[in-house]
JSON list of C-alpha atoms and ligand atoms in Angstrom, two decimals:
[
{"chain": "A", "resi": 1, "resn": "UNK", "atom": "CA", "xyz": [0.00, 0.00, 0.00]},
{"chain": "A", "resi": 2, "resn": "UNK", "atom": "CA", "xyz": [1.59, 3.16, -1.08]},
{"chain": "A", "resi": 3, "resn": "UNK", "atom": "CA", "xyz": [1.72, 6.26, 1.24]},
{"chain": "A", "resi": 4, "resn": "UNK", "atom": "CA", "xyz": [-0.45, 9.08, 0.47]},
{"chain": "A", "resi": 5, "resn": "UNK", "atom": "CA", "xyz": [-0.10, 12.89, 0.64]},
{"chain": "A", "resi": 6, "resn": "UNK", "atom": "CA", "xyz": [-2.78, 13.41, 3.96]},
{"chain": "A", "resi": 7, "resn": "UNK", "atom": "CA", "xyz": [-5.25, 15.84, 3.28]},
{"chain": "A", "resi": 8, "resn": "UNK", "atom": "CA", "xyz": [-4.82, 19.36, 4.77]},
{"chain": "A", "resi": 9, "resn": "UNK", "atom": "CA", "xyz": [-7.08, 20.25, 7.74]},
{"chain": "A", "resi": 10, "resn": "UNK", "atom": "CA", "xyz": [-8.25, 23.41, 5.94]},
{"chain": "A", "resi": 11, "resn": "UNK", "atom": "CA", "xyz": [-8.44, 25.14, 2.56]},
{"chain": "A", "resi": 12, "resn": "UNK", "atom": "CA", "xyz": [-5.80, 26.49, 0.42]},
{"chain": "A", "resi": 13, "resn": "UNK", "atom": "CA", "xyz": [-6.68, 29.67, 1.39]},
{"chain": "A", "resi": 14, "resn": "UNK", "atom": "CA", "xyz": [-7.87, 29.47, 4.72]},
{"chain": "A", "resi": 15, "resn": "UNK", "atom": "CA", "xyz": [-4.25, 30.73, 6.52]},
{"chain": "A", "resi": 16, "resn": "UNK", "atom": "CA", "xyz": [-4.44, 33.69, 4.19]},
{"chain": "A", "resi": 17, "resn": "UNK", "atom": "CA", "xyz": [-2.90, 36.29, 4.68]},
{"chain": "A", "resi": 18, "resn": "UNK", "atom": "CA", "xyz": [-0.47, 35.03, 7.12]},
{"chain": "A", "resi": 19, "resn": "UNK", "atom": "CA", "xyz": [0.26, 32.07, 4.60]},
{"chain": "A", "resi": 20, "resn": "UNK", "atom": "CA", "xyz": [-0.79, 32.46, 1.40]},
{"chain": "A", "resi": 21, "resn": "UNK", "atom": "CA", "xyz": [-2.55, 30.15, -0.91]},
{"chain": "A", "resi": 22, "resn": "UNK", "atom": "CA", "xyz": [0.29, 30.37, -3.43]},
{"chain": "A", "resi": 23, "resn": "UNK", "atom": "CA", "xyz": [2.76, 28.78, -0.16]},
{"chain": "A", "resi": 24, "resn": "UNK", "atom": "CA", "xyz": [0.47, 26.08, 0.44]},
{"chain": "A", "resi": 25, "resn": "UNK", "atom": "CA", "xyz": [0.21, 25.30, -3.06]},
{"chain": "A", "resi": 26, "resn": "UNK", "atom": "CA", "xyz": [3.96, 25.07, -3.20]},
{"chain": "A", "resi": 27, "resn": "UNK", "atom": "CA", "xyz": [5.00, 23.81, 0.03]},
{"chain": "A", "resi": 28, "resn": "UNK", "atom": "CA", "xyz": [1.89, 21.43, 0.55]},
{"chain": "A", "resi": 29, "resn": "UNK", "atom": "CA", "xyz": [0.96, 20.32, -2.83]},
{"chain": "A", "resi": 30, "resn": "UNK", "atom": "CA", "xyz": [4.66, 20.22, -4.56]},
{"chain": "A", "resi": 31, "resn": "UNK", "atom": "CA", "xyz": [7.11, 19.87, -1.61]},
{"chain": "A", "resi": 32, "resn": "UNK", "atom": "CA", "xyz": [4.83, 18.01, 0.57]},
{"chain": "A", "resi": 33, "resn": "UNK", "atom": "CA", "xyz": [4.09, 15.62, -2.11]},
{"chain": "A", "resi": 34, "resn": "UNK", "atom": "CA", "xyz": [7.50, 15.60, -3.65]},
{"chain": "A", "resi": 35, "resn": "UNK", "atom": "CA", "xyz": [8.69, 13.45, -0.55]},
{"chain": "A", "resi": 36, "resn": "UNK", "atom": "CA", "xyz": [5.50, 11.50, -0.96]},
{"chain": "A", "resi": 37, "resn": "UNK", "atom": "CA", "xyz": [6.34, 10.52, -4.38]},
{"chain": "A", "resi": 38, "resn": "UNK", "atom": "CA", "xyz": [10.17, 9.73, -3.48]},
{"chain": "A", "resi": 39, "resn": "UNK", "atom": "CA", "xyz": [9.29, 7.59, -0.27]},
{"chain": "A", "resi": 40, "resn": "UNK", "atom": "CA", "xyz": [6.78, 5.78, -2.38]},
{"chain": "A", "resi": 41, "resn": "UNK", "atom": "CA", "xyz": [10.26, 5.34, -5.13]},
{"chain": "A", "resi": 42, "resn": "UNK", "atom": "CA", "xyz": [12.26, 4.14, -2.27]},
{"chain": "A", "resi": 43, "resn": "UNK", "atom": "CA", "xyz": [10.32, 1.52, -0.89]},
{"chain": "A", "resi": 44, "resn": "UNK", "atom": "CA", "xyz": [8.29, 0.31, -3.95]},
{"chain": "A", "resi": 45, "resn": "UNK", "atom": "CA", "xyz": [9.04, -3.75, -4.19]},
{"chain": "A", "resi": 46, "resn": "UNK", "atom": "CA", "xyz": [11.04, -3.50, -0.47]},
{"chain": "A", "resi": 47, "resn": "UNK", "atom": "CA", "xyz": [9.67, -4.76, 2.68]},
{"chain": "A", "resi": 48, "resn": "UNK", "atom": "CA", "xyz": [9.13, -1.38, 3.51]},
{"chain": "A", "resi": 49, "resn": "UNK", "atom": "CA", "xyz": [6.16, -1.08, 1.08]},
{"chain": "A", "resi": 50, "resn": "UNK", "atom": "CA", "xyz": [4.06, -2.51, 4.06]},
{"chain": "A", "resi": 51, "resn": "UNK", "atom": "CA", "xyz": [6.06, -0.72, 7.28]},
{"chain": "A", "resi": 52, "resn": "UNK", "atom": "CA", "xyz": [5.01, 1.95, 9.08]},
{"chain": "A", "resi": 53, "resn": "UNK", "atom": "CA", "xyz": [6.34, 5.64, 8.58]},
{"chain": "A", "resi": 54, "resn": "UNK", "atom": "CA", "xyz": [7.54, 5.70, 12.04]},
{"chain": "A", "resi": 55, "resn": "UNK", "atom": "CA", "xyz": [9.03, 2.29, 11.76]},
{"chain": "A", "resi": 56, "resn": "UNK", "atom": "CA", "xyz": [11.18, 3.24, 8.75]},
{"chain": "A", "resi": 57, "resn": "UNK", "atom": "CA", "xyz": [12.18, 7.00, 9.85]},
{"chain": "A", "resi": 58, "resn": "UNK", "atom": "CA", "xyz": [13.62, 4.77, 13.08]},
{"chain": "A", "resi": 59, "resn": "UNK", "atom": "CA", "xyz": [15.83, 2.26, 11.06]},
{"chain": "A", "resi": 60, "resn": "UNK", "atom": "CA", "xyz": [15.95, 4.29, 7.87]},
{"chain": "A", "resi": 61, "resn": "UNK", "atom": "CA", "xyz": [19.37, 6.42, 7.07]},
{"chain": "A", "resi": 62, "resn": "UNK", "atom": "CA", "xyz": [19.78, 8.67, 3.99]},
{"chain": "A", "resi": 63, "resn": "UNK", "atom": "CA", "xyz": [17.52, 9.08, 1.37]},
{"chain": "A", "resi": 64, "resn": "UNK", "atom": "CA", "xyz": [15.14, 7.12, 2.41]},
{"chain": "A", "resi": 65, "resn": "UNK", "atom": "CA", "xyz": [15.27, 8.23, 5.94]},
{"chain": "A", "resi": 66, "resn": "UNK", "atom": "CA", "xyz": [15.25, 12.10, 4.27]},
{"chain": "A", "resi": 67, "resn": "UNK", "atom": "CA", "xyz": [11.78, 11.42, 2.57]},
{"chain": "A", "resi": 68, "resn": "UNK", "atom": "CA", "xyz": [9.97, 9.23, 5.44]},
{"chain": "A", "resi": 69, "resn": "UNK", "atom": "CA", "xyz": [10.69, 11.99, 8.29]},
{"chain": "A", "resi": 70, "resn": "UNK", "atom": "CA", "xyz": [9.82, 14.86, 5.55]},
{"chain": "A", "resi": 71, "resn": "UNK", "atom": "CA", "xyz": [6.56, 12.85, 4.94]},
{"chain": "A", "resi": 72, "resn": "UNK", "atom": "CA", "xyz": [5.79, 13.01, 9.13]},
{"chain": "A", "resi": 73, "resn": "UNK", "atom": "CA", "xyz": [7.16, 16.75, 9.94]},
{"chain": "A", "resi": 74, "resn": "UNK", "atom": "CA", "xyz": [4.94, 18.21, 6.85]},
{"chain": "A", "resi": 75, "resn": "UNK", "atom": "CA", "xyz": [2.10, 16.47, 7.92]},
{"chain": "A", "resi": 76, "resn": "UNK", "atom": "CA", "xyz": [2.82, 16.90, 11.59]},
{"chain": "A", "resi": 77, "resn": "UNK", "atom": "CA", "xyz": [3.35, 20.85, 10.55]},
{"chain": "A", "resi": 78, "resn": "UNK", "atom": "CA", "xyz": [0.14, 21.12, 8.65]},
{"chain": "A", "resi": 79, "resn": "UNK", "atom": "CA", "xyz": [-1.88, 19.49, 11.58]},
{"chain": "A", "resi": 80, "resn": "UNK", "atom": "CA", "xyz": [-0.23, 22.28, 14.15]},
{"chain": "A", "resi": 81, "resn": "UNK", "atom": "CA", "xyz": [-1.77, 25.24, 11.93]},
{"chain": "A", "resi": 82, "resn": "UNK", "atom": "CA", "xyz": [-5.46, 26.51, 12.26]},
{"chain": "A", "resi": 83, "resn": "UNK", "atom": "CA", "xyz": [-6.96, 29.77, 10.51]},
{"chain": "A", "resi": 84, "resn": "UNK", "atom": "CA", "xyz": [-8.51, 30.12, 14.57]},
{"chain": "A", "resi": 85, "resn": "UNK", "atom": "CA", "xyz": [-4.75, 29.77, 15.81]},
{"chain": "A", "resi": 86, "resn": "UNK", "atom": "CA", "xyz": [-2.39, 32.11, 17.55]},
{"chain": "A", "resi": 87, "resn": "UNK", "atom": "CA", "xyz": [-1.53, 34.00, 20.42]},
{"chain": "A", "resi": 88, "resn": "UNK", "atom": "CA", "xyz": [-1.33, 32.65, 24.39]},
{"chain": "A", "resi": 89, "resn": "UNK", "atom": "CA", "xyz": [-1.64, 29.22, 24.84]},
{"chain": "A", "resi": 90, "resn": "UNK", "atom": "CA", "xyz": [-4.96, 27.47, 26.53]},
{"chain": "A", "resi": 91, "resn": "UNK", "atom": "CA", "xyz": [-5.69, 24.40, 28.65]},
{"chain": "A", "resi": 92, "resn": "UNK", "atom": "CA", "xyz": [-3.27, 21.70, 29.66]},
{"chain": "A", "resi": 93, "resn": "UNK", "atom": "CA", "xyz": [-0.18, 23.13, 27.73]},
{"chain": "A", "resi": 94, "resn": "UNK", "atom": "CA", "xyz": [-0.52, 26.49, 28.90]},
{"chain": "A", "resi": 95, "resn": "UNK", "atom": "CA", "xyz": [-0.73, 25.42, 32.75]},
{"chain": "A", "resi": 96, "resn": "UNK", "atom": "CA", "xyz": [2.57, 23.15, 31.44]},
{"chain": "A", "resi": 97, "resn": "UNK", "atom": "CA", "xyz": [4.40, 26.20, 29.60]},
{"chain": "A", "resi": 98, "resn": "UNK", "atom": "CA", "xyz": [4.02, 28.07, 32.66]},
{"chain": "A", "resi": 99, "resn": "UNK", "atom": "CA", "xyz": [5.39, 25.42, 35.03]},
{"chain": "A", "resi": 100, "resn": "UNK", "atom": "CA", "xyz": [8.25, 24.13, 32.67]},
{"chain": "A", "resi": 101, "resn": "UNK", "atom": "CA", "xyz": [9.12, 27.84, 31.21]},
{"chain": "A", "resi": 102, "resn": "UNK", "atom": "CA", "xyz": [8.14, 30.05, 33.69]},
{"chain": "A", "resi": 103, "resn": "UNK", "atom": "CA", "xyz": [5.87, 31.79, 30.99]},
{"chain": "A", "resi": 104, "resn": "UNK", "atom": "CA", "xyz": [4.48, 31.72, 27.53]},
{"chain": "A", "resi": 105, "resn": "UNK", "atom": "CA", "xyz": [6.78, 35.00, 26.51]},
{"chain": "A", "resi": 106, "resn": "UNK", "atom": "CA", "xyz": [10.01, 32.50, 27.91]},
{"chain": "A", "resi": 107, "resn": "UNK", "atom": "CA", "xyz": [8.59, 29.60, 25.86]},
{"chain": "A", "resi": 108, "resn": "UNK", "atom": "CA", "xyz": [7.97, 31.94, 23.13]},
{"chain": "A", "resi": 109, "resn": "UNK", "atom": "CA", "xyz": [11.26, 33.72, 22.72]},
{"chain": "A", "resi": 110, "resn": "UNK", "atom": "CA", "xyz": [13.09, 30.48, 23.37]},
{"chain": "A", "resi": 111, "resn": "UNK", "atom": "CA", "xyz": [11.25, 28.72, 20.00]},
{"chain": "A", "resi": 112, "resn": "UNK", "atom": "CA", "xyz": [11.67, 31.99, 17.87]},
{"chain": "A", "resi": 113, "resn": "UNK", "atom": "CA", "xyz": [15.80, 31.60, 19.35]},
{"chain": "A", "resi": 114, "resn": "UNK", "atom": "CA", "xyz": [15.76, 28.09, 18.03]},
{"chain": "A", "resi": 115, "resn": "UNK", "atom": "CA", "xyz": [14.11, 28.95, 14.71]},
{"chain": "A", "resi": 116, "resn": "UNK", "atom": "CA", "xyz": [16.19, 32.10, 13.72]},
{"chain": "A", "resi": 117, "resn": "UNK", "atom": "CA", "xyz": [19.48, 30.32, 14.80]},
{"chain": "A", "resi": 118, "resn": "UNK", "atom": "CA", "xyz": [18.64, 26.73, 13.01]},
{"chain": "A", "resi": 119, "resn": "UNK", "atom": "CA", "xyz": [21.86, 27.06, 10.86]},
{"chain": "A", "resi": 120, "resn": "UNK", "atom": "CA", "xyz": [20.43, 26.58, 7.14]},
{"chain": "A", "resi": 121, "resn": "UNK", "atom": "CA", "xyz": [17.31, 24.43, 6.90]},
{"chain": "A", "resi": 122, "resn": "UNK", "atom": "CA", "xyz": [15.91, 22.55, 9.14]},
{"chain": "A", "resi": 123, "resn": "UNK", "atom": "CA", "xyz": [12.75, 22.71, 12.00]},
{"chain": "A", "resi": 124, "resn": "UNK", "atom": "CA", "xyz": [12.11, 24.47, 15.18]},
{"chain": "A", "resi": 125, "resn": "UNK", "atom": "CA", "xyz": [9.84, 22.24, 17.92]},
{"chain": "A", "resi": 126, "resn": "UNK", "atom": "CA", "xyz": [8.25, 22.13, 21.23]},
{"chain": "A", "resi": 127, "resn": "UNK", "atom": "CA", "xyz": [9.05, 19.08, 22.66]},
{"chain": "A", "resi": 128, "resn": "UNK", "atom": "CA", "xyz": [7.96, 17.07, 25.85]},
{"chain": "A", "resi": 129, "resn": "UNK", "atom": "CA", "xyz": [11.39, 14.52, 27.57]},
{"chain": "A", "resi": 130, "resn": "UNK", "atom": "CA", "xyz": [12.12, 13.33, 30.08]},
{"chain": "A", "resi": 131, "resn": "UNK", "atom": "CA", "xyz": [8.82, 14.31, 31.53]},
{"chain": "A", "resi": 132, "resn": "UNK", "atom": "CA", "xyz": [9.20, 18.46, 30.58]},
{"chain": "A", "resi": 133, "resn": "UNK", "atom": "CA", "xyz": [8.69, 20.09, 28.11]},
{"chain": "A", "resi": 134, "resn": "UNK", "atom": "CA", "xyz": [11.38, 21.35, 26.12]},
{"chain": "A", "resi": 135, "resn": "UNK", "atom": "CA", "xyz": [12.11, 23.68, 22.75]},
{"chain": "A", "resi": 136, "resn": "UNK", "atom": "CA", "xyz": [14.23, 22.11, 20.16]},
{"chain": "A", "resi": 137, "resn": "UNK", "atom": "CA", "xyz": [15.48, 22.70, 16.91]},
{"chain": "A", "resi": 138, "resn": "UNK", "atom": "CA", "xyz": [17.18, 20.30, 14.05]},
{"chain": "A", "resi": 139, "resn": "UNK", "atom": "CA", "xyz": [18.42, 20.35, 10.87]},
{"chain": "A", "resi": 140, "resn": "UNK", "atom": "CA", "xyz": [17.09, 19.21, 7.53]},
{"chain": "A", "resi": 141, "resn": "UNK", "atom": "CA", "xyz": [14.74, 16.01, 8.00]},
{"chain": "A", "resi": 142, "resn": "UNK", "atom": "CA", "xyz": [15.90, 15.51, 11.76]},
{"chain": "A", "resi": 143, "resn": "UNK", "atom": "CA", "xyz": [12.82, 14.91, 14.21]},
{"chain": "A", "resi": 144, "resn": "UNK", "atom": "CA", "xyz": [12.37, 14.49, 17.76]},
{"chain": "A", "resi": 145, "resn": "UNK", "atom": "CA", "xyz": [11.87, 10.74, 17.96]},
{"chain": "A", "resi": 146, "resn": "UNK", "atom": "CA", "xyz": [14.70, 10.36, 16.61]},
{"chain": "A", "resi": 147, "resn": "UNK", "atom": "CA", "xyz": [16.02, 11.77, 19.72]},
{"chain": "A", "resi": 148, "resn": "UNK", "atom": "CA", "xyz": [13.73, 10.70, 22.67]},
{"chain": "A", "resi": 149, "resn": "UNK", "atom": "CA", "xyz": [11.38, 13.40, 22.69]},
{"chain": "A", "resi": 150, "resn": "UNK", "atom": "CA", "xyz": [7.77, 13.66, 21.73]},
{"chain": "A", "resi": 151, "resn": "UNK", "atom": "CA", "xyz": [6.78, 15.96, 19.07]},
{"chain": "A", "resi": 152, "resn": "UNK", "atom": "CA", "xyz": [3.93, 18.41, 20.38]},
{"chain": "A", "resi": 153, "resn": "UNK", "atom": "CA", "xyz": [4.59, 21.52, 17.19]},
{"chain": "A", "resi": 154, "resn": "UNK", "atom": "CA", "xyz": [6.59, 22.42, 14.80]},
{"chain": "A", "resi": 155, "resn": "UNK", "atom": "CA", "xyz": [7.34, 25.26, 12.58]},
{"chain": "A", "resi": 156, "resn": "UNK", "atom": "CA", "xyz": [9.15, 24.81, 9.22]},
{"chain": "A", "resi": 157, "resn": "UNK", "atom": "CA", "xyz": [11.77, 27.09, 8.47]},
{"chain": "A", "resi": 158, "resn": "UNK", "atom": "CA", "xyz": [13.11, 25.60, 5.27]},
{"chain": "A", "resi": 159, "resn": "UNK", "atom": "CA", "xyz": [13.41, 28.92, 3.06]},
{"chain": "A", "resi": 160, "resn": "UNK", "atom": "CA", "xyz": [10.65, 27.26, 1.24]},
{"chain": "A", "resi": 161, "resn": "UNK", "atom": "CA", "xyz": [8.29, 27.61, 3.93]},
{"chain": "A", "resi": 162, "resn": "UNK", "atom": "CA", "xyz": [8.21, 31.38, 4.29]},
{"chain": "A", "resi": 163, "resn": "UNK", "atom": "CA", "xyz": [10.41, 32.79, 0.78]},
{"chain": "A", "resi": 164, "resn": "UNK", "atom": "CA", "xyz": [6.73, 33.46, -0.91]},
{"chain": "A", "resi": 165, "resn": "UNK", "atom": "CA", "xyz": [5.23, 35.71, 1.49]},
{"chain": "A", "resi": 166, "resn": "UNK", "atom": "CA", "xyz": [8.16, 36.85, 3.65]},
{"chain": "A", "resi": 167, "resn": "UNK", "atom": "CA", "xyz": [11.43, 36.65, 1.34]},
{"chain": "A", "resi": 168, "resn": "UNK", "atom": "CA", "xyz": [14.22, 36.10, 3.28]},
{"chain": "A", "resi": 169, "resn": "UNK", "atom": "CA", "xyz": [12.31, 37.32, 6.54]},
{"chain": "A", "resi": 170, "resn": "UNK", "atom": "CA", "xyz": [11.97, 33.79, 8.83]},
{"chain": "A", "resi": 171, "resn": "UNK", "atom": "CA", "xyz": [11.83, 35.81, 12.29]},
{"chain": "A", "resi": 172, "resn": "UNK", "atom": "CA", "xyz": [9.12, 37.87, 10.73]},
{"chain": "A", "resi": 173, "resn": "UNK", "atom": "CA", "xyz": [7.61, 34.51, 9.84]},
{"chain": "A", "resi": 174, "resn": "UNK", "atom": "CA", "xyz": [7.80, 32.97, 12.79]},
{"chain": "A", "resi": 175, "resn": "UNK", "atom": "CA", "xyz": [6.38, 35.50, 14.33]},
{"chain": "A", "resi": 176, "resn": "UNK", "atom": "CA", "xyz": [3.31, 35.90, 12.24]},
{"chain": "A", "resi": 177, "resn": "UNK", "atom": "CA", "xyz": [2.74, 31.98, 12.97]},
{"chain": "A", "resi": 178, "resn": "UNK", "atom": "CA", "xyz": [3.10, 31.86, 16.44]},
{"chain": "A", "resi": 179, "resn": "UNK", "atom": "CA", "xyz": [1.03, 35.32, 16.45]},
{"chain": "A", "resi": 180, "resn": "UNK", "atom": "CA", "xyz": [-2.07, 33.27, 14.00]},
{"chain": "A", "resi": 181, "resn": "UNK", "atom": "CA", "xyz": [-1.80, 30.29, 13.34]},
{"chain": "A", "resi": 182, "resn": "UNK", "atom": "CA", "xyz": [-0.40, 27.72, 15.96]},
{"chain": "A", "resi": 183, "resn": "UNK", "atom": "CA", "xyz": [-3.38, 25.39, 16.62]},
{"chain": "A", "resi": 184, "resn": "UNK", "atom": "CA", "xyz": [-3.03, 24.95, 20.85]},
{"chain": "A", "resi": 185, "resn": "UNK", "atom": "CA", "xyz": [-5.89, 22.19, 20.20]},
{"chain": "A", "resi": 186, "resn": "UNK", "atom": "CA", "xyz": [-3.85, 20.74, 18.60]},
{"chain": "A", "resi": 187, "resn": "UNK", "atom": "CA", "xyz": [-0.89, 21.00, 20.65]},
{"chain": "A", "resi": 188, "resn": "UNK", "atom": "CA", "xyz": [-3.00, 20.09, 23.79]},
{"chain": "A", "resi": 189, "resn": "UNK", "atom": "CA", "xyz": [-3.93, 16.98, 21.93]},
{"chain": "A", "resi": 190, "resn": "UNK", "atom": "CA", "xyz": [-0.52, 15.99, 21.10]},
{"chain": "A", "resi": 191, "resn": "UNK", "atom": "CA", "xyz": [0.39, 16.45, 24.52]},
{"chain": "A", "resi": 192, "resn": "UNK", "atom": "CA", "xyz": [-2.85, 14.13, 26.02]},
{"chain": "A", "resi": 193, "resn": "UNK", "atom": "CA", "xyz": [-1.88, 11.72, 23.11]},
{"chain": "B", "resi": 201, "resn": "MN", "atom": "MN1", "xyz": [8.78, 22.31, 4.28]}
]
């Protein structure tokens, strides 16, 4: 059974103006399903036809590793955005933030710190190890699993993720994401998961 590009949990156009329709079409429907066509390559007549995507980014190196963990972290990314997002956190994760940061403006500038300073491309994350929660960032395809940690957001910052709306301007986009977009539904439901 081949792997399939998930649908997205909103329209094209719903994160407008803070992500344009013309970004999703690129990053979702030609990046997104770039790696989805190449995993599909890789493990067409393999064993790994039949694994799970979490099974093979845990064994997998190169390549094939690259494509599987792109696969997760888009969809994982696309799931963490709502057009009813942004701003301070509520429920479980914002009692947690508070406890583990001291504060959603600590937990806040210490993601935007991980994003700006992720050397290149790669993906900025709040993370829960060990039993707190923790900010994160890694390069390229790199994920938390990979690492011990539970994935609870992400935010891209692959110049292809912002370079339509904001140019060269990834604080700016961070920013406007954490600002309207993060989805802490969804977030609180990654945490409860
Ligand atoms: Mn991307």
């Amino acid at each position: 059974m081949a792997f399939e590009l998930p649908p997205l949990p909103y329209a094209e156009n719903a994160l407008a103006p803070h992500m344009s329709a013309e970004t999703i079409e690129y990053h979702y429907g030609k990046h997104h399903k770039t790696y989805v066509d190449n995993l599909n390559k890789a493990v067409d007549g393999t064993p790994d036809a039949d694994a799970s995507l979490e099974s093979i980014i845990m064994k997998a190196e190169g390549p094939l590793f690259n494509n599987a963990a792109q696969v997760w972290n888009h969809t994982f990314f696309w799931n963490g955005l709502s057009p009813n997002g942004g701003g301070a956190p509520t429920g479980a994760i914002a009692e947690r933030i508070d406890a583990d940061f001291g504060g959603y403006d600590a937990f806040r500038a210490q993601l935007s710190e991980a994003g700006l300073t992720q050397f290149g491309s790669g993906w900025a994350w709040l993370v829960e190890k060990d039993g707190a929660l923790a900010i994160m960032k890694t390069p390229n395809a790199d994920l938390p699993m990979k690492h011990g940690a539970k994935a609870l957001w992400t935010v891209d910052v692959w110049e292809h993720a912002y370079y339509i709306d904001y140019r060269n301007l990834r604080a700016k986009f961070i920013d406007v994401v954490l600002d309207n977009l993060i989805d802490w539904n969804t977030v609180n439901a990654n945490l409860a998961a």
